[in-house]
Every structure is written in C-alpha cells, then in structure tokens.
Amino acid sequence: MINGFSCIIEWLRTKHPVLESVIVMQKTGEKETVKTKSGAGRPKDLAKKQAIMDAAGQLFVRYGLNGTTMDHIAKEAGVSKLTVYNHFGTKANLFTEAIVGKCESHMSPSLFEQMDGENLEEDLFQMGNAFMDIVYSEEAMGIYRIVVQESQHDKKIAQLYHDSALTSVATYLIEYLGKLEKKKNIKFEDKARTAGIFISFFKGRRYLMTLLGLQPRPSREEQDRMCRNSLKLFMKLFDLNE
C-alpha cells in the first residue's frame, strides 16, 4: 500500500520534472541503500535513461536479477552508478521499468487510445498480436525463465514480474473493455477476469514449446493465424460476434 507521503512525492515528480534527486549511497555489507532529497537541476537525460533500461534488460536475461549489480548496469550503459541511481533509485525499480518499457514498446497507450470499438474484431486482433509480440520476444522469454528460476528462492521477484508485466497489459485491456460497455450493448461481469482470460488465450501450447526451446518462434504469418484462431474462441466465449 502506497502511503500518503509516497503519493505526495510521486505527485511532485509528475508535476515538476525538473526536480533532480541528489543521491547519497551508503553501503551496508553487500546491500546498498539510497537517500534522496530534492534540488534544482535540469530534466533527466532520457537517452541515458533508455540506455540504462536497455543494458539492464540484457543483463537481467544473462545473469538474473540477483546476479546483476548496479555497477554492471552502469558499465554496460556507459554511465556512472550515480546516474543509474538518480534515474531509478533501486534495482527493483529498474527491473520493473525495464519490463514495463518492453511491454509498452509493443502495447503503447497510443495503441489503445486509437481504438474506439467500431471494429471490435480488428481491435482485439491488434491487441492479441501485440501481446504475442511481447511474449514471443527473446528478451521476454529470457526474463521469464530467470524469474521462474529465481522465484524459487525469492518470491518478491515473481511478484515484481507479475505486477510490472501482466498487470500493465491487463490494465490496458480493462480500460478498453470499459469503452466497449459504454459504446456497445455489452456487459462484462468482471472485466479483470475477462482481461485475464484474453491474455491466457494467446499463450497456448506453441508458446510453451517455444519457451522450452523445442520449437522456433512463429513466423509473422503463423502468429497472425494463431492470433485469429484464439480470437475466434474468445469472441465466441463472450458472445462478441457482431
């Protein structure tokens, strides 16, 4: 639960992007903590932030969350460790943003904003295909394998993955389902459950075989066909055929 103080800090960061954190790092054993306080400064360099996220994504796949340090990420991104902390604060935050960034590179808010429900099947096809682009990417599969392995010893890693990847995608779907309810004569008893079912329809046997390395990633033509077939089942289940 985010407390009131955290909400105020988040509001200030949103309304005043020129505020820059002054980072004071204190080492305690192998753990590092970060203290911040607001100070005047220039907006953070978005190019550096993206470089950090790209480097982190590659290293998380290669070494896992616990096996990747902020020093490694800074070196790979070509920035100082201070810069990494200044942008993300903690490794957990960086892990979360790297995953969300990967999701939004395929399922950006703009994709959903342009969907008005007029062509329901085409909207859902675009969503399903975008989701498949995410889960079948090498980076996403690599991160998923690492999460499954490391979550045996640290459940927080699994929770981070769930909250950043699946929840972010489901949120977009829930908002779209809400649009449909207002625009069309459709009522979903539980939009969150419906969104979860939609997601599960696009992670079938082929996904598992690819994840295990037993089959290659589907071609664009194969993926389109798989998406259409899954979509037909979903629309029939919820009586969405127009």
PDB file of C-alpha atoms in Angstrom:
ATOM      1  CA  MET A   1       0.000   0.000   0.000  1.00  0.00           C
ATOM      2  CA  ILE A   2       1.434   3.389  -1.006  1.00  0.00           C
ATOM      3  CA  ASN A   3       1.280   5.734   1.962  1.00  0.00           C
ATOM      4  CA  GLY A   4       0.294   9.388   1.812  1.00  0.00           C
ATOM      5  CA  PHE A   5       3.873  10.635   1.850  1.00  0.00           C
ATOM      6  CA  SER A   6       4.815   8.457  -1.139  1.00  0.00           C
ATOM      7  CA  CYS A   7       1.792   9.780  -3.039  1.00  0.00           C
ATOM      8  CA  ILE A   8       2.922  13.359  -2.423  1.00  0.00           C
ATOM      9  CA  ILE A   9       6.448  12.567  -3.625  1.00  0.00           C
ATOM     10  CA  GLU A  10       5.091  10.873  -6.756  1.00  0.00           C
ATOM     11  CA  TRP A  11       2.823  13.884  -7.422  1.00  0.00           C
ATOM     12  CA  LEU A  12       5.760  16.265  -7.102  1.00  0.00           C
ATOM     13  CA  ARG A  13       7.833  14.174  -9.513  1.00  0.00           C
ATOM     14  CA  THR A  14       4.971  14.231 -12.029  1.00  0.00           C
ATOM     15  CA  LYS A  15       4.235  17.939 -11.764  1.00  0.00           C
ATOM     16  CA  HIS A  16       7.818  19.116 -11.502  1.00  0.00           C
ATOM     17  CA  PRO A  17      10.025  17.055 -13.832  1.00  0.00           C
ATOM     18  CA  VAL A  18      12.941  19.464 -13.378  1.00  0.00           C
ATOM     19  CA  LEU A  19      13.394  18.343  -9.785  1.00  0.00           C
ATOM     20  CA  GLU A  20      16.531  16.248  -9.591  1.00  0.00           C
ATOM     21  CA  SER A  21      17.438  13.818  -6.860  1.00  0.00           C
ATOM     22  CA  VAL A  22      20.713  14.194  -5.029  1.00  0.00           C
ATOM     23  CA  ILE A  23      21.791  10.657  -4.303  1.00  0.00           C
ATOM     24  CA  VAL A  24      23.684   9.646  -1.206  1.00  0.00           C
ATOM     25  CA  MET A  25      24.731   5.992  -1.365  1.00  0.00           C
ATOM     26  CA  GLN A  26      25.558   4.117   1.787  1.00  0.00           C
ATOM     27  CA  LYS A  27      26.974   0.611   1.665  1.00  0.00           C
ATOM     28  CA  THR A  28      26.000  -1.876   4.330  1.00  0.00           C
ATOM     29  CA  GLY A  29      27.580  -5.230   3.628  1.00  0.00           C
ATOM     30  CA  GLU A  30      26.530  -6.155   0.115  1.00  0.00           C
ATOM     31  CA  LYS A  31      23.356  -4.117   0.210  1.00  0.00           C
ATOM     32  CA  GLU A  32      23.123  -0.541  -0.966  1.00  0.00           C
ATOM     33  CA  THR A  33      20.548   1.982   0.153  1.00  0.00           C
ATOM     34  CA  VAL A  34      19.761   5.292  -1.465  1.00  0.00           C
ATOM     35  CA  LYS A  35      18.640   8.513   0.172  1.00  0.00           C
ATOM     36  CA  THR A  36      17.288  11.336  -1.949  1.00  0.00           C
ATOM     37  CA  LYS A  37      16.393  14.957  -1.475  1.00  0.00           C
ATOM     38  CA  SER A  38      15.024  17.436  -3.948  1.00  0.00           C
ATOM     39  CA  GLY A  39      17.221  20.049  -5.552  1.00  0.00           C
ATOM     40  CA  ALA A  40      17.133  22.323  -8.571  1.00  0.00           C
ATOM     41  CA  GLY A  41      18.508  20.822 -11.740  1.00  0.00           C
ATOM     42  CA  ARG A  42      17.935  20.033 -15.400  1.00  0.00           C
ATOM     43  CA  PRO A  43      15.493  17.388 -16.657  1.00  0.00           C
ATOM     44  CA  LYS A  44      16.965  13.909 -16.616  1.00  0.00           C
ATOM     45  CA  ASP A  45      18.572  12.751 -19.834  1.00  0.00           C
ATOM     46  CA  LEU A  46      16.023  10.469 -21.496  1.00  0.00           C
ATOM     47  CA  ALA A  47      18.658   8.988 -23.794  1.00  0.00           C
ATOM     48  CA  LYS A  48      20.727   7.893 -20.805  1.00  0.00           C
ATOM     49  CA  LYS A  49      17.643   6.505 -19.111  1.00  0.00           C
ATOM     50  CA  GLN A  50      16.823   4.404 -22.170  1.00  0.00           C
ATOM     51  CA  ALA A  51      20.439   3.217 -22.396  1.00  0.00           C
ATOM     52  CA  ILE A  52      20.265   2.124 -18.764  1.00  0.00           C
ATOM     53  CA  MET A  53      16.996   0.257 -19.334  1.00  0.00           C
ATOM     54  CA  ASP A  54      18.368  -1.468 -22.440  1.00  0.00           C
ATOM     55  CA  ALA A  55      21.546  -2.506 -20.618  1.00  0.00           C
ATOM     56  CA  ALA A  56      19.583  -3.709 -17.607  1.00  0.00           C
ATOM     57  CA  GLY A  57      17.261  -5.800 -19.768  1.00  0.00           C
ATOM     58  CA  GLN A  58      20.197  -7.578 -21.398  1.00  0.00           C
ATOM     59  CA  LEU A  59      21.991  -8.179 -18.097  1.00  0.00           C
ATOM     60  CA  PHE A  60      18.878  -9.404 -16.289  1.00  0.00           C
ATOM     61  CA  VAL A  61      18.398 -12.020 -19.016  1.00  0.00           C
ATOM     62  CA  ARG A  62      22.066 -13.027 -18.842  1.00  0.00           C
ATOM     63  CA  TYR A  63      22.667 -13.047 -15.084  1.00  0.00           C
ATOM     64  CA  GLY A  64      19.262 -12.794 -13.429  1.00  0.00           C
ATOM     65  CA  LEU A  65      18.048 -10.125 -11.056  1.00  0.00           C
ATOM     66  CA  ASN A  66      20.172 -11.218  -8.104  1.00  0.00           C
ATOM     67  CA  GLY A  67      23.228 -11.776 -10.275  1.00  0.00           C
ATOM     68  CA  THR A  68      23.107  -8.302 -11.816  1.00  0.00           C
ATOM     69  CA  THR A  69      24.517  -5.341  -9.898  1.00  0.00           C
ATOM     70  CA  MET A  70      24.052  -1.632 -10.412  1.00  0.00           C
ATOM     71  CA  ASP A  71      27.793  -1.444 -11.154  1.00  0.00           C
ATOM     72  CA  HIS A  72      27.360  -3.922 -14.027  1.00  0.00           C
ATOM     73  CA  ILE A  73      24.414  -1.963 -15.403  1.00  0.00           C
ATOM     74  CA  ALA A  74      26.234   1.362 -15.207  1.00  0.00           C
ATOM     75  CA  LYS A  75      29.269  -0.062 -17.006  1.00  0.00           C
ATOM     76  CA  GLU A  76      27.156  -1.676 -19.745  1.00  0.00           C
ATOM     77  CA  ALA A  77      25.166   1.544 -20.259  1.00  0.00           C
ATOM     78  CA  GLY A  78      28.273   3.733 -20.278  1.00  0.00           C
ATOM     79  CA  VAL A  79      27.137   5.897 -17.368  1.00  0.00           C
ATOM     80  CA  SER A  80      28.071   6.341 -13.724  1.00  0.00           C
ATOM     81  CA  LYS A  81      26.415   4.348 -10.962  1.00  0.00           C
ATOM     82  CA  LEU A  82      25.219   7.661  -9.553  1.00  0.00           C
ATOM     83  CA  THR A  83      23.319   8.274 -12.801  1.00  0.00           C
ATOM     84  CA  VAL A  84      21.655   4.860 -12.560  1.00  0.00           C
ATOM     85  CA  TYR A  85      20.506   5.543  -9.003  1.00  0.00           C
ATOM     86  CA  ASN A  86      19.437   9.055  -9.937  1.00  0.00           C
ATOM     87  CA  HIS A  87      17.051   7.706 -12.570  1.00  0.00           C
ATOM     88  CA  PHE A  88      15.711   4.618 -10.797  1.00  0.00           C
ATOM     89  CA  GLY A  89      16.595   4.683  -7.100  1.00  0.00           C
ATOM     90  CA  THR A  90      16.685   0.900  -6.659  1.00  0.00           C
ATOM     91  CA  LYS A  91      17.397  -2.187  -8.729  1.00  0.00           C
ATOM     92  CA  ALA A  92      13.815  -3.353  -8.172  1.00  0.00           C
ATOM     93  CA  ASN A  93      12.502  -0.122  -9.701  1.00  0.00           C
ATOM     94  CA  LEU A  94      14.837  -0.555 -12.661  1.00  0.00           C
ATOM     95  CA  PHE A  95      13.717  -4.163 -13.166  1.00  0.00           C
ATOM     96  CA  THR A  96      10.089  -3.058 -13.129  1.00  0.00           C
ATOM     97  CA  GLU A  97      10.592  -0.160 -15.541  1.00  0.00           C
ATOM     98  CA  ALA A  98      12.630  -2.319 -17.920  1.00  0.00           C
ATOM     99  CA  ILE A  99       9.765  -4.813 -18.155  1.00  0.00           C
ATOM    100  CA  VAL A 100       7.069  -2.150 -18.456  1.00  0.00           C
ATOM    101  CA  GLY A 101       9.143  -0.426 -21.139  1.00  0.00           C
ATOM    102  CA  LYS A 102       9.354  -3.686 -23.064  1.00  0.00           C
ATOM    103  CA  CYS A 103       5.587  -4.136 -22.843  1.00  0.00           C
ATOM    104  CA  GLU A 104       4.851  -0.572 -23.904  1.00  0.00           C
ATOM    105  CA  SER A 105       7.209  -0.833 -26.879  1.00  0.00           C
ATOM    106  CA  HIS A 106       4.622  -3.244 -28.321  1.00  0.00           C
ATOM    107  CA  MET A 107       1.438  -2.235 -26.487  1.00  0.00           C
ATOM    108  CA  SER A 108       1.803   1.505 -26.057  1.00  0.00           C
ATOM    109  CA  PRO A 109      -1.021   3.620 -24.615  1.00  0.00           C
ATOM    110  CA  SER A 110      -1.433   5.220 -28.057  1.00  0.00           C
ATOM    111  CA  LEU A 111      -2.389   1.817 -29.497  1.00  0.00           C
ATOM    112  CA  PHE A 112      -5.392   1.663 -27.191  1.00  0.00           C
ATOM    113  CA  GLU A 113      -6.280   5.338 -27.438  1.00  0.00           C
ATOM    114  CA  GLN A 114      -6.994   4.997 -31.163  1.00  0.00           C
ATOM    115  CA  MET A 115      -9.286   2.013 -30.629  1.00  0.00           C
ATOM    116  CA  ASP A 116     -12.897   3.151 -30.342  1.00  0.00           C
ATOM    117  CA  GLY A 117     -14.658  -0.217 -30.561  1.00  0.00           C
ATOM    118  CA  GLU A 118     -16.153   0.405 -34.015  1.00  0.00           C
ATOM    119  CA  ASN A 119     -14.287  -2.591 -35.407  1.00  0.00           C
ATOM    120  CA  LEU A 120     -14.245  -4.872 -32.391  1.00  0.00           C
ATOM    121  CA  GLU A 121     -12.616  -7.889 -34.015  1.00  0.00           C
ATOM    122  CA  GLU A 122      -9.817  -5.821 -35.563  1.00  0.00           C
ATOM    123  CA  ASP A 123      -9.160  -4.029 -32.271  1.00  0.00           C
ATOM    124  CA  LEU A 124      -8.881  -7.320 -30.408  1.00  0.00           C
ATOM    125  CA  PHE A 125      -6.691  -8.756 -33.165  1.00  0.00           C
ATOM    126  CA  GLN A 126      -4.254  -5.860 -32.814  1.00  0.00           C
ATOM    127  CA  MET A 127      -4.174  -6.319 -29.042  1.00  0.00           C
ATOM    128  CA  GLY A 128      -3.652 -10.062 -29.267  1.00  0.00           C
ATOM    129  CA  ASN A 129      -0.922  -9.721 -31.861  1.00  0.00           C
ATOM    130  CA  ALA A 130       0.852  -7.033 -29.849  1.00  0.00           C
ATOM    131  CA  PHE A 131       0.733  -9.247 -26.768  1.00  0.00           C
ATOM    132  CA  MET A 132       2.168 -12.161 -28.741  1.00  0.00           C
ATOM    133  CA  ASP A 133       4.960  -9.901 -29.998  1.00  0.00           C
ATOM    134  CA  ILE A 134       5.874  -9.317 -26.355  1.00  0.00           C
ATOM    135  CA  VAL A 135       5.733 -12.870 -25.010  1.00  0.00           C
ATOM    136  CA  TYR A 136       7.488 -14.417 -28.014  1.00  0.00           C
ATOM    137  CA  SER A 137      10.376 -11.936 -27.977  1.00  0.00           C
ATOM    138  CA  GLU A 138      13.734 -13.421 -26.949  1.00  0.00           C
ATOM    139  CA  GLU A 139      14.162 -10.847 -24.200  1.00  0.00           C
ATOM    140  CA  ALA A 140      10.748 -11.536 -22.649  1.00  0.00           C
ATOM    141  CA  MET A 141      11.303 -15.289 -22.739  1.00  0.00           C
ATOM    142  CA  GLY A 142      14.745 -14.876 -21.208  1.00  0.00           C
ATOM    143  CA  ILE A 143      13.391 -12.764 -18.370  1.00  0.00           C
ATOM    144  CA  TYR A 144      10.535 -15.222 -17.782  1.00  0.00           C
ATOM    145  CA  ARG A 145      12.973 -18.143 -17.466  1.00  0.00           C
ATOM    146  CA  ILE A 146      15.071 -16.166 -14.984  1.00  0.00           C
ATOM    147  CA  VAL A 147      12.019 -15.181 -12.942  1.00  0.00           C
ATOM    148  CA  VAL A 148      10.841 -18.800 -12.694  1.00  0.00           C
ATOM    149  CA  GLN A 149      14.308 -19.899 -11.571  1.00  0.00           C
ATOM    150  CA  GLU A 150      14.970 -17.133  -9.052  1.00  0.00           C
ATOM    151  CA  SER A 151      11.448 -17.010  -7.620  1.00  0.00           C
ATOM    152  CA  GLN A 152      12.092 -20.415  -6.035  1.00  0.00           C
ATOM    153  CA  HIS A 153      14.333 -18.572  -3.581  1.00  0.00           C
ATOM    154  CA  ASP A 154      12.827 -15.082  -3.667  1.00  0.00           C
ATOM    155  CA  LYS A 155       9.079 -14.689  -4.180  1.00  0.00           C
ATOM    156  CA  LYS A 156       9.453 -10.915  -4.442  1.00  0.00           C
ATOM    157  CA  ILE A 157      10.988 -11.353  -7.894  1.00  0.00           C
ATOM    158  CA  ALA A 158       7.897 -13.208  -9.109  1.00  0.00           C
ATOM    159  CA  GLN A 159       5.668 -10.502  -7.655  1.00  0.00           C
ATOM    160  CA  LEU A 160       7.703  -7.773  -9.371  1.00  0.00           C
ATOM    161  CA  TYR A 161       7.364  -9.576 -12.696  1.00  0.00           C
ATOM    162  CA  HIS A 162       3.632 -10.107 -12.262  1.00  0.00           C
ATOM    163  CA  ASP A 163       2.956  -6.510 -11.264  1.00  0.00           C
ATOM    164  CA  SER A 164       5.082  -4.957 -14.000  1.00  0.00           C
ATOM    165  CA  ALA A 165       4.357  -7.249 -16.957  1.00  0.00           C
ATOM    166  CA  LEU A 166       0.961  -8.905 -16.643  1.00  0.00           C
ATOM    167  CA  THR A 167      -0.725  -6.160 -14.646  1.00  0.00           C
ATOM    168  CA  SER A 168       0.341  -3.391 -17.022  1.00  0.00           C
ATOM    169  CA  VAL A 169      -1.012  -5.280 -20.043  1.00  0.00           C
ATOM    170  CA  ALA A 170      -4.234  -6.224 -18.246  1.00  0.00           C
ATOM    171  CA  THR A 171      -4.814  -2.595 -17.244  1.00  0.00           C
ATOM    172  CA  TYR A 172      -4.954  -1.512 -20.893  1.00  0.00           C
ATOM    173  CA  LEU A 173      -7.358  -4.334 -21.712  1.00  0.00           C
ATOM    174  CA  ILE A 174      -9.647  -3.485 -18.801  1.00  0.00           C
ATOM    175  CA  GLU A 175      -9.828   0.135 -19.954  1.00  0.00           C
ATOM    176  CA  TYR A 176     -10.744  -0.997 -23.468  1.00  0.00           C
ATOM    177  CA  LEU A 177     -13.455  -3.323 -22.158  1.00  0.00           C
ATOM    178  CA  GLY A 178     -14.864  -0.348 -20.276  1.00  0.00           C
ATOM    179  CA  LYS A 179     -15.048   1.565 -23.563  1.00  0.00           C
ATOM    180  CA  LEU A 180     -16.981  -1.310 -25.116  1.00  0.00           C
ATOM    181  CA  GLU A 181     -19.504  -1.329 -22.300  1.00  0.00           C
ATOM    182  CA  LYS A 182     -20.217   2.368 -22.828  1.00  0.00           C
ATOM    183  CA  LYS A 183     -20.282   2.284 -26.627  1.00  0.00           C
ATOM    184  CA  LYS A 184     -21.951  -1.050 -27.334  1.00  0.00           C
ATOM    185  CA  ASN A 185     -24.669  -3.094 -25.712  1.00  0.00           C
ATOM    186  CA  ILE A 186     -22.131  -5.303 -23.934  1.00  0.00           C
ATOM    187  CA  LYS A 187     -21.749  -6.021 -20.233  1.00  0.00           C
ATOM    188  CA  PHE A 188     -18.792  -7.840 -18.683  1.00  0.00           C
ATOM    189  CA  GLU A 189     -19.468  -9.230 -15.210  1.00  0.00           C
ATOM    190  CA  ASP A 190     -15.793  -8.997 -14.272  1.00  0.00           C
ATOM    191  CA  LYS A 191     -13.559  -7.004 -16.628  1.00  0.00           C
ATOM    192  CA  ALA A 192     -10.367  -8.006 -14.808  1.00  0.00           C
ATOM    193  CA  ARG A 193     -11.237 -11.695 -15.169  1.00  0.00           C
ATOM    194  CA  THR A 194     -12.161 -11.193 -18.823  1.00  0.00           C
ATOM    195  CA  ALA A 195      -8.818  -9.492 -19.478  1.00  0.00           C
ATOM    196  CA  GLY A 196      -7.016 -12.385 -17.794  1.00  0.00           C
ATOM    197  CA  ILE A 197      -8.834 -14.913 -19.970  1.00  0.00           C
ATOM    198  CA  PHE A 198      -7.995 -12.891 -23.088  1.00  0.00           C
ATOM    199  CA  ILE A 199      -4.287 -12.944 -22.197  1.00  0.00           C
ATOM    200  CA  SER A 200      -4.320 -16.686 -21.497  1.00  0.00           C
ATOM    201  CA  PHE A 201      -5.820 -17.422 -24.931  1.00  0.00           C
ATOM    202  CA  PHE A 202      -2.599 -16.230 -26.587  1.00  0.00           C
ATOM    203  CA  LYS A 203      -0.194 -18.317 -24.514  1.00  0.00           C
ATOM    204  CA  GLY A 204      -1.018 -21.826 -25.608  1.00  0.00           C
ATOM    205  CA  ARG A 205       0.957 -24.966 -26.400  1.00  0.00           C
ATOM    206  CA  ARG A 206       3.117 -23.284 -29.042  1.00  0.00           C
ATOM    207  CA  TYR A 207       4.273 -20.716 -26.505  1.00  0.00           C
ATOM    208  CA  LEU A 208       5.305 -23.457 -24.071  1.00  0.00           C
ATOM    209  CA  MET A 209       7.153 -25.358 -26.810  1.00  0.00           C
ATOM    210  CA  THR A 210       8.990 -22.191 -27.843  1.00  0.00           C
ATOM    211  CA  LEU A 211       9.795 -21.326 -24.233  1.00  0.00           C
ATOM    212  CA  LEU A 212      11.335 -24.784 -23.791  1.00  0.00           C
ATOM    213  CA  GLY A 213      13.339 -24.394 -26.989  1.00  0.00           C
ATOM    214  CA  LEU A 214      11.518 -27.254 -28.709  1.00  0.00           C
ATOM    215  CA  GLN A 215      10.026 -25.090 -31.465  1.00  0.00           C
ATOM    216  CA  PRO A 216      11.119 -21.796 -33.034  1.00  0.00           C
ATOM    217  CA  ARG A 217       9.292 -18.538 -32.613  1.00  0.00           C
ATOM    218  CA  PRO A 218       6.324 -18.482 -35.043  1.00  0.00           C
ATOM    219  CA  SER A 219       6.695 -16.522 -38.254  1.00  0.00           C
ATOM    220  CA  ARG A 220       4.539 -13.438 -38.777  1.00  0.00           C
ATOM    221  CA  GLU A 221       2.120 -15.457 -40.918  1.00  0.00           C
ATOM    222  CA  GLU A 222       1.910 -18.225 -38.304  1.00  0.00           C
ATOM    223  CA  GLN A 223       1.421 -15.729 -35.500  1.00  0.00           C
ATOM    224  CA  ASP A 224      -1.368 -13.937 -37.366  1.00  0.00           C
ATOM    225  CA  ARG A 225      -3.133 -17.256 -37.942  1.00  0.00           C
ATOM    226  CA  MET A 226      -2.700 -18.325 -34.309  1.00  0.00           C
ATOM    227  CA  CYS A 227      -3.994 -14.948 -33.175  1.00  0.00           C
ATOM    228  CA  ARG A 228      -7.097 -15.175 -35.382  1.00  0.00           C
ATOM    229  CA  ASN A 229      -7.878 -18.691 -34.147  1.00  0.00           C
ATOM    230  CA  SER A 230      -7.522 -17.686 -30.492  1.00  0.00           C
ATOM    231  CA  LEU A 231      -9.609 -14.594 -31.103  1.00  0.00           C
ATOM    232  CA  LYS A 232     -12.471 -16.622 -32.594  1.00  0.00           C
ATOM    233  CA  LEU A 233     -12.623 -18.738 -29.444  1.00  0.00           C
ATOM    234  CA  PHE A 234     -12.523 -15.683 -27.181  1.00  0.00           C
ATOM    235  CA  MET A 235     -15.273 -13.860 -29.079  1.00  0.00           C
ATOM    236  CA  LYS A 236     -17.456 -16.965 -29.098  1.00  0.00           C
ATOM    237  CA  LEU A 237     -16.944 -17.469 -25.363  1.00  0.00           C
ATOM    238  CA  PHE A 238     -18.126 -13.938 -24.553  1.00  0.00           C
ATOM    239  CA  ASP A 239     -20.673 -13.722 -27.381  1.00  0.00           C
ATOM    240  CA  LEU A 240     -18.899 -10.792 -29.051  1.00  0.00           C
ATOM    241  CA  ASN A 241     -19.533 -11.712 -32.682  1.00  0.00           C
ATOM    242  CA  GLU A 242     -21.266  -8.825 -34.419  1.00  0.00           C
TER     243      GLU A 242
END
